[in-house]
mmCIF file of C-alpha atoms and ligand atoms in Angstrom:
data_model
loop_
_atom_site.group_PDB
_atom_site.id
_atom_site.type_symbol
_atom_site.label_atom_id
_atom_site.label_comp_id
_atom_site.label_asym_id
_atom_site.label_seq_id
_atom_site.Cartn_x
_atom_site.Cartn_y
_atom_site.Cartn_z
ATOM 1 C CA MET X 298 -0.267 0.131 -0.076
ATOM 2 C CA SER X 299 1.590 3.481 -0.876
ATOM 3 C CA LYS X 300 2.169 5.588 2.095
ATOM 4 C CA LYS X 301 -0.745 7.910 0.744
ATOM 5 C CA TRP X 302 -3.444 5.124 0.515
ATOM 6 C CA PHE X 303 -2.090 3.954 4.201
ATOM 7 C CA VAL X 304 -2.403 7.342 5.530
ATOM 8 C CA LEU X 305 -6.074 7.770 4.243
ATOM 9 C CA ALA X 306 -6.923 3.820 5.358
ATOM 10 C CA MET X 307 -5.969 5.087 8.594
ATOM 11 C CA VAL X 308 -7.950 8.018 8.808
ATOM 12 C CA LEU X 309 -11.331 6.038 7.577
ATOM 13 C CA VAL X 310 -10.525 3.830 10.678
ATOM 14 C CA MET X 311 -10.033 6.205 12.821
ATOM 15 C CA ALA X 312 -13.674 7.894 11.761
ATOM 16 C CA THR X 313 -15.332 4.852 12.085
ATOM 17 C CA THR X 314 -13.580 4.041 15.523
ATOM 18 C CA LEU X 315 -15.266 7.544 16.763
ATOM 19 C CA LEU X 316 -18.650 7.468 14.924
ATOM 20 C CA THR X 317 -19.665 4.561 15.953
ATOM 21 C CA GLY X 318 -18.020 5.287 19.525
ATOM 22 C CA CYS X 319 -20.625 8.020 19.976
ATOM 23 C CA LEU X 320 -23.309 6.792 18.626
ATOM 24 C CA SER X 321 -23.076 3.592 20.554
ATOM 25 C CA SER X 322 -22.418 5.407 23.905
ATOM 26 C CA GLU X 323 -25.741 7.666 22.835
ATOM 27 C CA LYS X 324 -27.812 4.524 22.475
ATOM 28 C CA LYS X 325 -26.411 1.949 24.807
ATOM 29 C CA PRO X 326 -25.423 4.620 27.938
ATOM 30 C CA GLU X 327 -23.626 1.917 30.417
ATOM 31 C CA ALA X 328 -26.069 1.004 33.388
ATOM 32 C CA LYS X 329 -23.666 2.806 35.856
ATOM 33 C CA PRO X 330 -21.764 5.899 35.314
ATOM 34 C CA ASP X 331 -18.326 5.069 34.522
ATOM 35 C CA PRO X 332 -16.432 6.324 37.673
ATOM 36 C CA ALA X 333 -13.268 6.342 35.218
ATOM 37 C CA LYS X 334 -14.656 8.746 33.363
ATOM 38 C CA ALA X 335 -16.208 10.748 35.683
ATOM 39 C CA ALA X 336 -13.067 11.092 37.792
ATOM 40 C CA ALA X 337 -11.273 11.729 34.340
ATOM 41 C CA THR X 338 -13.438 14.754 34.179
ATOM 42 C CA GLY X 339 -13.544 15.586 37.899
ATOM 43 C CA LYS X 340 -17.846 15.941 37.573
ATOM 44 C CA LYS X 341 -20.122 13.810 38.929
ATOM 45 C CA VAL X 342 -22.314 12.104 36.355
ATOM 46 C CA ILE X 343 -26.246 12.964 36.296
ATOM 47 C CA ARG X 344 -28.020 10.951 34.157
ATOM 48 C CA ILE X 345 -31.673 11.942 33.414
ATOM 49 C CA SER X 346 -33.986 9.842 31.201
ATOM 50 C CA ILE X 347 -37.765 10.157 29.929
ATOM 51 C CA GLY X 348 -39.674 8.402 27.781
ATOM 52 C CA LEU X 349 -40.891 11.259 25.175
ATOM 53 C CA ASN X 350 -38.440 12.110 22.289
ATOM 54 C CA GLU X 351 -36.032 14.746 21.953
ATOM 55 C CA VAL X 352 -38.712 17.380 20.405
ATOM 56 C CA HIS X 353 -40.858 17.028 22.875
ATOM 57 C CA PRO X 354 -41.509 20.087 25.854
ATOM 58 C CA GLU X 355 -40.372 17.632 28.583
ATOM 59 C CA TYR X 356 -36.997 17.087 26.654
ATOM 60 C CA LEU X 357 -36.496 20.859 25.802
ATOM 61 C CA GLY X 358 -37.480 21.085 29.632
ATOM 62 C CA LEU X 359 -34.535 18.849 30.743
ATOM 63 C CA LYS X 360 -32.540 20.947 28.253
ATOM 64 C CA LYS X 361 -33.494 23.980 30.281
ATOM 65 C CA PHE X 362 -32.058 22.651 33.478
ATOM 66 C CA LYS X 363 -29.076 21.700 32.201
ATOM 67 C CA GLU X 364 -27.733 24.700 30.852
ATOM 68 C CA GLU X 365 -28.896 26.129 34.280
ATOM 69 C CA ILE X 366 -26.676 23.682 36.068
ATOM 70 C CA ASP X 367 -23.722 24.032 33.817
ATOM 71 C CA LYS X 368 -24.295 27.667 34.549
ATOM 72 C CA LYS X 369 -24.555 27.971 37.966
ATOM 73 C CA LEU X 370 -22.171 25.109 39.020
ATOM 74 C CA PRO X 371 -19.911 25.000 36.246
ATOM 75 C CA GLY X 372 -17.512 22.129 35.748
ATOM 76 C CA LYS X 373 -19.097 20.300 38.709
ATOM 77 C CA TYR X 374 -22.153 18.260 37.322
ATOM 78 C CA ASP X 375 -21.956 15.889 34.239
ATOM 79 C CA ILE X 376 -25.580 15.924 32.823
ATOM 80 C CA GLN X 377 -26.332 13.667 30.341
ATOM 81 C CA LEU X 378 -29.945 13.176 28.936
ATOM 82 C CA TYR X 379 -31.714 10.722 27.339
ATOM 83 C CA ALA X 380 -34.978 10.831 25.408
ATOM 84 C CA ASN X 381 -37.150 7.590 24.174
ATOM 85 C CA ALA X 382 -37.075 5.541 26.939
ATOM 86 C CA GLN X 383 -33.658 4.550 26.217
ATOM 87 C CA LEU X 384 -32.901 3.455 30.103
ATOM 88 C CA GLY X 385 -36.519 2.288 30.518
ATOM 89 C CA ASP X 386 -40.165 3.525 30.473
ATOM 90 C CA ASP X 387 -41.666 5.282 33.442
ATOM 91 C CA VAL X 388 -42.211 2.440 35.799
ATOM 92 C CA LYS X 389 -38.304 1.224 35.291
ATOM 93 C CA THR X 390 -36.473 4.463 35.525
ATOM 94 C CA THR X 391 -38.460 5.675 38.727
ATOM 95 C CA GLU X 392 -37.457 1.680 40.231
ATOM 96 C CA ALA X 393 -34.133 2.531 38.962
ATOM 97 C CA VAL X 394 -34.096 5.933 40.793
ATOM 98 C CA ARG X 395 -35.041 4.668 43.999
ATOM 99 C CA MET X 396 -32.553 1.997 43.557
ATOM 100 C CA GLY X 397 -29.933 4.169 43.071
ATOM 101 C CA ASN X 398 -29.153 2.993 39.686
ATOM 102 C CA LEU X 399 -29.918 5.800 37.890
ATOM 103 C CA GLU X 400 -29.645 9.827 38.902
ATOM 104 C CA MET X 401 -32.919 11.334 37.733
ATOM 105 C CA THR X 402 -36.378 10.877 35.733
ATOM 106 C CA GLY X 403 -39.440 12.875 34.636
ATOM 107 C CA PRO X 404 -42.399 9.812 34.620
ATOM 108 C CA SER X 405 -45.868 10.693 34.386
ATOM 109 C CA SER X 406 -47.417 11.203 38.179
ATOM 110 C CA SER X 407 -50.315 8.259 37.026
ATOM 111 C CA PRO X 408 -47.512 5.160 36.882
ATOM 112 C CA LEU X 409 -46.142 6.158 40.126
ATOM 113 C CA THR X 410 -49.538 5.303 42.050
ATOM 114 C CA GLY X 411 -48.036 1.873 43.081
ATOM 115 C CA ILE X 412 -45.115 3.338 45.002
ATOM 116 C CA VAL X 413 -47.247 6.490 46.400
ATOM 117 C CA LYS X 414 -50.890 5.964 46.431
ATOM 118 C CA GLU X 415 -51.860 9.723 47.273
ATOM 119 C CA LEU X 416 -50.372 10.740 43.240
ATOM 120 C CA GLY X 417 -53.573 8.990 42.078
ATOM 121 C CA VAL X 418 -55.671 12.168 42.960
ATOM 122 C CA PHE X 419 -54.282 13.855 40.126
ATOM 123 C CA ASP X 420 -55.777 10.889 37.739
ATOM 124 C CA LEU X 421 -59.747 11.782 39.139
ATOM 125 C CA PRO X 422 -61.318 12.466 35.758
ATOM 126 C CA PHE X 423 -61.905 16.058 35.261
ATOM 127 C CA LEU X 424 -60.238 17.633 38.153
ATOM 128 C CA PHE X 425 -58.737 20.541 37.398
ATOM 129 C CA PRO X 426 -60.800 22.984 35.345
ATOM 130 C CA SER X 427 -57.763 24.326 33.378
ATOM 131 C CA THR X 428 -54.374 24.721 33.347
ATOM 132 C CA GLU X 429 -54.120 27.663 35.098
ATOM 133 C CA ILE X 430 -55.954 26.066 38.231
ATOM 134 C CA ALA X 431 -53.987 22.787 37.829
ATOM 135 C CA TYR X 432 -50.369 24.962 38.326
ATOM 136 C CA LYS X 433 -51.836 27.008 41.151
ATOM 137 C CA VAL X 434 -52.918 23.882 43.008
ATOM 138 C CA MET X 435 -49.989 21.605 42.416
ATOM 139 C CA ASP X 436 -47.477 24.487 43.444
ATOM 140 C CA GLY X 437 -49.011 25.567 46.278
ATOM 141 C CA PRO X 438 -49.166 23.717 49.908
ATOM 142 C CA ALA X 439 -51.465 20.845 48.654
ATOM 143 C CA GLY X 440 -49.055 19.933 45.938
ATOM 144 C CA GLN X 441 -46.102 20.357 47.818
ATOM 145 C CA GLN X 442 -47.275 17.370 50.441
ATOM 146 C CA LEU X 443 -47.624 15.100 47.831
ATOM 147 C CA LEU X 444 -43.939 15.611 46.435
ATOM 148 C CA ASP X 445 -42.899 15.263 50.420
ATOM 149 C CA LYS X 446 -44.786 11.688 50.824
ATOM 150 C CA MET X 447 -42.409 10.196 47.843
ATOM 151 C CA GLU X 448 -39.164 11.095 50.085
ATOM 152 C CA GLU X 449 -40.103 8.288 52.627
ATOM 153 C CA LYS X 450 -40.100 6.117 49.164
ATOM 154 C CA GLY X 451 -36.961 7.288 48.660
ATOM 155 C CA LEU X 452 -37.749 9.733 46.097
ATOM 156 C CA LYS X 453 -37.265 13.397 46.094
ATOM 157 C CA GLY X 454 -39.850 14.814 43.840
ATOM 158 C CA LEU X 455 -38.283 18.312 42.639
ATOM 159 C CA ALA X 456 -41.299 20.118 40.478
ATOM 160 C CA TYR X 457 -44.629 19.577 38.752
ATOM 161 C CA TRP X 458 -43.625 19.638 34.772
ATOM 162 C CA GLU X 459 -46.333 19.919 32.413
ATOM 163 C CA ASN X 460 -47.785 17.228 30.642
ATOM 164 C CA GLY X 461 -50.985 18.210 30.367
ATOM 165 C CA PHE X 462 -54.798 17.858 29.604
ATOM 166 C CA ARG X 463 -55.110 14.120 27.590
ATOM 167 C CA HIS X 464 -57.321 13.930 24.583
ATOM 168 C CA LEU X 465 -58.249 10.699 23.201
ATOM 169 C CA THR X 466 -57.503 9.579 19.215
ATOM 170 C CA ASN X 467 -58.293 6.229 18.096
ATOM 171 C CA SER X 468 -58.139 4.756 14.466
ATOM 172 C CA ALA X 469 -61.978 3.132 14.278
ATOM 173 C CA ARG X 470 -64.779 6.452 14.283
ATOM 174 C CA GLU X 471 -64.943 9.768 15.055
ATOM 175 C CA VAL X 472 -65.952 9.902 18.927
ATOM 176 C CA LYS X 473 -68.570 12.525 19.919
ATOM 177 C CA SER X 474 -69.999 10.587 22.955
ATOM 178 C CA PRO X 475 -69.442 7.791 25.465
ATOM 179 C CA GLU X 476 -71.767 5.311 23.232
ATOM 180 C CA ASP X 477 -69.149 6.159 20.649
ATOM 181 C CA VAL X 478 -66.433 4.734 22.961
ATOM 182 C CA LYS X 479 -68.001 1.409 23.466
ATOM 183 C CA GLY X 480 -65.752 -1.406 22.830
ATOM 184 C CA LEU X 481 -62.606 0.564 21.364
ATOM 185 C CA LYS X 482 -59.651 -1.055 22.506
ATOM 186 C CA ILE X 483 -57.576 1.565 24.371
ATOM 187 C CA ARG X 484 -54.345 1.638 25.700
ATOM 188 C CA VAL X 485 -53.991 3.470 28.768
ATOM 189 C CA MET X 486 -50.999 4.394 31.636
ATOM 190 C CA GLN X 487 -50.702 1.715 34.125
ATOM 191 C CA ASN X 488 -52.627 3.123 36.845
ATOM 192 C CA PRO X 489 -56.216 1.552 37.892
ATOM 193 C CA ILE X 490 -57.979 4.967 38.151
ATOM 194 C CA HIS X 491 -57.211 5.419 33.864
ATOM 195 C CA LEU X 492 -58.527 1.906 34.019
ATOM 196 C CA ALA X 493 -61.648 2.119 35.757
ATOM 197 C CA THR X 494 -62.464 5.567 33.989
ATOM 198 C CA TRP X 495 -62.309 3.857 30.536
ATOM 199 C CA LYS X 496 -63.948 1.100 31.538
ATOM 200 C CA ALA X 497 -66.745 3.600 32.672
ATOM 201 C CA LEU X 498 -66.891 4.696 29.850
ATOM 202 C CA GLY X 499 -67.269 1.762 27.869
ATOM 203 C CA ALA X 500 -63.926 1.432 25.954
ATOM 204 C CA ASN X 501 -61.725 -1.856 26.378
ATOM 205 C CA PRO X 502 -58.587 -0.588 28.283
ATOM 206 C CA THR X 503 -55.447 -1.927 28.317
ATOM 207 C CA PRO X 504 -52.590 -0.595 30.615
ATOM 208 C CA MET X 505 -49.258 -0.497 28.703
ATOM 209 C CA PRO X 506 -45.912 1.411 28.878
ATOM 210 C CA PHE X 507 -45.629 4.518 26.553
ATOM 211 C CA SER X 508 -42.513 2.969 24.579
ATOM 212 C CA GLU X 509 -44.770 0.160 23.164
ATOM 213 C CA LEU X 510 -48.031 2.393 22.243
ATOM 214 C CA PHE X 511 -46.717 3.467 18.897
ATOM 215 C CA THR X 512 -46.353 -0.425 17.671
ATOM 216 C CA ALA X 513 -49.651 -1.492 19.494
ATOM 217 C CA MET X 514 -51.247 1.477 17.541
ATOM 218 C CA GLN X 515 -49.819 0.366 14.261
ATOM 219 C CA GLN X 516 -50.595 -3.432 14.587
ATOM 220 C CA LYS X 517 -53.607 -2.507 15.612
ATOM 221 C CA THR X 518 -53.455 -4.511 19.251
ATOM 222 C CA VAL X 519 -55.335 -1.194 20.565
ATOM 223 C CA ASP X 520 -57.458 1.026 18.414
ATOM 224 C CA GLY X 521 -56.481 4.367 20.457
ATOM 225 C CA GLN X 522 -55.088 6.017 22.828
ATOM 226 C CA GLU X 523 -55.030 9.294 25.110
ATOM 227 C CA ASN X 524 -52.285 11.935 25.587
ATOM 228 C CA PRO X 525 -51.606 15.571 25.475
ATOM 229 C CA ILE X 526 -51.570 17.368 21.900
ATOM 230 C CA PRO X 527 -47.883 17.813 22.104
ATOM 231 C CA THR X 528 -47.324 14.215 22.434
ATOM 232 C CA ILE X 529 -49.956 13.357 19.873
ATOM 233 C CA TYR X 530 -48.114 15.370 17.783
ATOM 234 C CA LEU X 531 -44.735 15.420 17.959
ATOM 235 C CA SER X 532 -44.761 11.405 18.239
ATOM 236 C CA LYS X 533 -46.508 11.378 14.631
ATOM 237 C CA TYR X 534 -49.902 9.570 15.930
ATOM 238 C CA SER X 535 -51.166 11.114 12.995
ATOM 239 C CA GLU X 536 -49.554 7.931 11.073
ATOM 240 C CA VAL X 537 -51.774 5.434 13.067
ATOM 241 C CA GLN X 538 -54.561 7.403 14.311
ATOM 242 C CA LYS X 539 -57.107 8.964 12.280
ATOM 243 C CA PHE X 540 -59.953 10.837 15.070
ATOM 244 C CA VAL X 541 -58.849 13.046 17.662
ATOM 245 C CA THR X 542 -61.455 14.106 20.199
ATOM 246 C CA LEU X 543 -60.533 17.473 22.261
ATOM 247 C CA THR X 544 -61.623 15.157 25.829
ATOM 248 C CA GLY X 545 -59.164 17.126 28.166
ATOM 249 C CA HIS X 546 -60.588 14.508 30.636
ATOM 250 C CA VAL X 547 -57.719 14.488 32.731
ATOM 251 C CA TYR X 548 -54.950 16.672 33.485
ATOM 252 C CA THR X 549 -51.575 14.658 34.785
ATOM 253 C CA PRO X 550 -48.096 16.028 35.235
ATOM 254 C CA HIS X 551 -44.453 15.060 34.484
ATOM 255 C CA ILE X 552 -42.759 14.956 37.930
ATOM 256 C CA LEU X 553 -38.821 15.557 37.701
ATOM 257 C CA ILE X 554 -37.698 13.338 40.447
ATOM 258 C CA ILE X 555 -34.240 12.365 41.757
ATOM 259 C CA GLY X 556 -33.004 9.740 44.072
ATOM 260 C CA LYS X 557 -33.598 10.423 47.707
ATOM 261 C CA LYS X 558 -29.924 9.231 48.651
ATOM 262 C CA LEU X 559 -28.166 10.981 46.054
ATOM 263 C CA TRP X 560 -30.131 14.292 46.803
ATOM 264 C CA ASP X 561 -28.930 13.896 50.561
ATOM 265 C CA SER X 562 -25.417 13.693 49.488
ATOM 266 C CA LEU X 563 -25.128 16.876 47.786
ATOM 267 C CA PRO X 564 -23.888 20.123 49.054
ATOM 268 C CA LYS X 565 -26.916 22.329 50.498
ATOM 269 C CA GLU X 566 -25.800 24.990 48.075
ATOM 270 C CA ASP X 567 -25.891 22.662 44.838
ATOM 271 C CA GLN X 568 -29.539 21.510 46.470
ATOM 272 C CA LYS X 569 -30.234 24.915 46.041
ATOM 273 C CA VAL X 570 -29.263 25.263 42.285
ATOM 274 C CA PHE X 571 -30.869 21.796 41.338
ATOM 275 C CA GLN X 572 -34.250 22.878 42.803
ATOM 276 C CA GLN X 573 -34.400 26.360 41.266
ATOM 277 C CA ALA X 574 -33.211 25.054 38.124
ATOM 278 C CA ALA X 575 -36.325 22.384 38.296
ATOM 279 C CA TYR X 576 -38.391 25.650 38.464
ATOM 280 C CA ASP X 577 -36.812 27.668 35.799
ATOM 281 C CA ALA X 578 -37.230 24.626 33.399
ATOM 282 C CA ARG X 579 -40.532 23.874 34.649
ATOM 283 C CA ASP X 580 -41.643 27.070 33.712
ATOM 284 C CA HIS X 581 -40.188 26.791 29.611
ATOM 285 C CA VAL X 582 -41.898 23.352 29.750
ATOM 286 C CA ARG X 583 -45.058 25.081 30.164
ATOM 287 C CA LYS X 584 -44.268 27.952 28.173
ATOM 288 C CA VAL X 585 -43.432 25.685 25.367
ATOM 289 C CA SER X 586 -46.568 23.513 25.767
ATOM 290 C CA LYS X 587 -48.845 26.129 25.744
ATOM 291 C CA GLU X 588 -47.075 27.329 22.632
ATOM 292 C CA MET X 589 -47.494 24.006 21.314
ATOM 293 C CA ASN X 590 -50.924 23.117 22.283
ATOM 294 C CA ASP X 591 -52.233 26.165 20.293
ATOM 295 C CA SER X 592 -50.548 25.839 17.296
ATOM 296 C CA GLN X 593 -50.430 21.776 16.830
ATOM 297 C CA THR X 594 -53.965 20.957 16.820
ATOM 298 C CA ALA X 595 -54.108 22.849 13.543
ATOM 299 C CA LYS X 596 -51.205 20.835 12.529
ATOM 300 C CA LEU X 597 -52.933 17.229 13.272
ATOM 301 C CA LYS X 598 -55.673 18.389 10.510
ATOM 302 C CA GLU X 599 -52.872 19.354 8.072
ATOM 303 C CA ALA X 600 -51.653 16.114 8.787
ATOM 304 C CA GLY X 601 -54.849 14.163 8.011
ATOM 305 C CA MET X 602 -56.433 14.279 11.376
ATOM 306 C CA THR X 603 -60.506 14.954 12.142
ATOM 307 C CA VAL X 604 -60.354 16.985 15.034
ATOM 308 C CA THR X 605 -63.490 16.521 17.268
ATOM 309 C CA VAL X 606 -64.386 19.548 19.400
ATOM 310 C CA LEU X 607 -67.065 18.981 21.658
ATOM 311 C CA THR X 608 -70.048 20.933 22.983
ATOM 312 C CA PRO X 609 -70.427 21.669 26.583
ATOM 313 C CA ALA X 610 -73.564 19.188 26.497
ATOM 314 C CA GLN X 611 -71.510 16.463 24.576
ATOM 315 C CA LEU X 612 -68.455 16.807 27.346
ATOM 316 C CA LYS X 613 -70.802 17.076 29.743
ATOM 317 C CA ALA X 614 -72.235 13.601 29.126
ATOM 318 C CA PHE X 615 -68.644 12.069 29.459
ATOM 319 C CA GLN X 616 -68.392 13.871 32.853
ATOM 320 C CA ASP X 617 -71.582 12.368 33.977
ATOM 321 C CA VAL X 618 -70.722 8.540 32.969
ATOM 322 C CA VAL X 619 -67.466 9.128 34.774
ATOM 323 C CA LYS X 620 -68.791 10.540 38.105
ATOM 324 C CA PRO X 621 -68.826 7.293 39.781
ATOM 325 C CA VAL X 622 -65.009 6.930 39.573
ATOM 326 C CA TYR X 623 -64.285 9.181 42.430
ATOM 327 C CA ASP X 624 -66.741 7.714 44.957
ATOM 328 C CA GLU X 625 -65.006 4.152 43.911
ATOM 329 C CA TYR X 626 -61.220 5.681 44.147
ATOM 330 C CA THR X 627 -61.057 8.198 47.315
ATOM 331 C CA GLU X 628 -60.407 6.477 49.871
ATOM 332 C CA LYS X 629 -58.084 4.064 48.209
ATOM 333 C CA ILE X 630 -55.994 7.718 46.938
ATOM 334 C CA GLY X 631 -56.550 8.893 50.756
ATOM 335 C CA LYS X 632 -59.752 10.557 51.617
ATOM 336 C CA SER X 633 -57.978 13.591 53.160
ATOM 337 C CA THR X 634 -55.549 14.213 50.018
ATOM 338 C CA VAL X 635 -58.794 14.154 48.039
ATOM 339 C CA ASP X 636 -60.107 16.650 50.295
ATOM 340 C CA SER X 637 -57.458 19.150 50.339
ATOM 341 C CA ILE X 638 -56.599 18.803 46.524
ATOM 342 C CA LEU X 639 -60.905 19.126 46.209
ATOM 343 C CA ALA X 640 -60.660 22.300 48.611
ATOM 344 C CA GLU X 641 -57.662 23.997 46.779
ATOM 345 C CA VAL X 642 -59.401 23.531 43.513
ATOM 346 C CA LYS X 643 -62.337 25.284 44.810
ATOM 347 C CA LYS X 644 -60.287 28.018 46.445
ATOM 348 C CA VAL X 645 -58.145 28.889 43.422
ATOM 349 C CA SER X 646 -61.032 28.948 41.231
ATOM 350 C CA ALA X 647 -62.516 31.393 43.116
ATOM 351 C CA LYS X 648 -60.191 34.151 43.038
HETATM 352 C C1 TK8 S 11 -43.739 9.191 28.567
HETATM 353 C C2 TK8 S 11 -44.822 8.945 29.705
HETATM 354 C C3 TK8 S 11 -45.791 9.732 28.935
HETATM 355 C C4 TK8 S 11 -47.469 9.522 29.335
HETATM 356 C C5 TK8 S 11 -47.590 7.995 28.879
HETATM 357 O O1 TK8 S 11 -42.843 8.441 29.194
HETATM 358 O O2 TK8 S 11 -47.725 7.090 29.122
HETATM 359 O O3 TK8 S 11 -49.115 8.147 28.028
HETATM 360 O O4 TK8 S 11 -48.044 10.516 29.075
HETATM 361 O O5 TK8 S 11 -45.962 11.393 28.946
HETATM 362 O O6 TK8 S 11 -44.750 9.742 30.867
#
């Protein structure tokens, strides 16, 4: 081989090694932070994994979170972000954070009710009349009490981020009334209250992790699902779903979580920075979510979906059918929690 060719070959080999090295470290992160790497950079590795993709408001929130930490604690932390359930779905990452095998995650509150049953209050259908009221209640003392309850389970809940009001989509028919829902196979989050709600509506609900949902719709294992507009649009559900009904039947948050042990090991000043970054990023997520909710409903139509807006009377038919879920679940969630959240909703609605 001539010298020229040899050099070219070497360059190619090096480039491929570098490239595959990057790709594989992105796709298959180590189960634990690499201590050698951490020692080399002198930074503490904080991996945060979520189920949604890189264009979703939650991921944009994580970027903001990382930015704030990098700015205020330069050189101290290596914040690594993982999207698309790369380190597991909501249930798995939360378990991993509890066990100390992962540093942070941002699951929906709903799959956490197996750990903290009181969080189920957010799953009660039609609990919050608007996002503003949801923010005020969650960010207020009653919401904070629920985050505090997570601590005895090894989890520190830093803040409520926006997931949002959930809307029904399906591939079978336009839905305007509970009768139209009858018999539809609907994927729900792994949560008994969602299961009960969709049973009350006459659907055939199936709990399933979010990461399996797209394929389930594509293969018609399920007819439909429910999620907020940004998730429906940004996860390209229009490719596998034809109808959206703006049911807004429940508002569920994402919760930014860090392991309690890890949290306790951080210096107090760093805790303050982390906490503030979680709030700043929360505000960013809410702003972006609002913009996306406003603009993406029209985009769903452009993508070929039929978007159905319910009249107040049509919406009431849904609300009436699911009312018994409150009686069935109030004791199971904890009556004092349900009462205090309901009282807060009333109080902030009156203002
Ligand atoms: C992403 C989930 C998702 C949730 C769901 O991991 O499961 O439907 O709405 O946002 O948390």
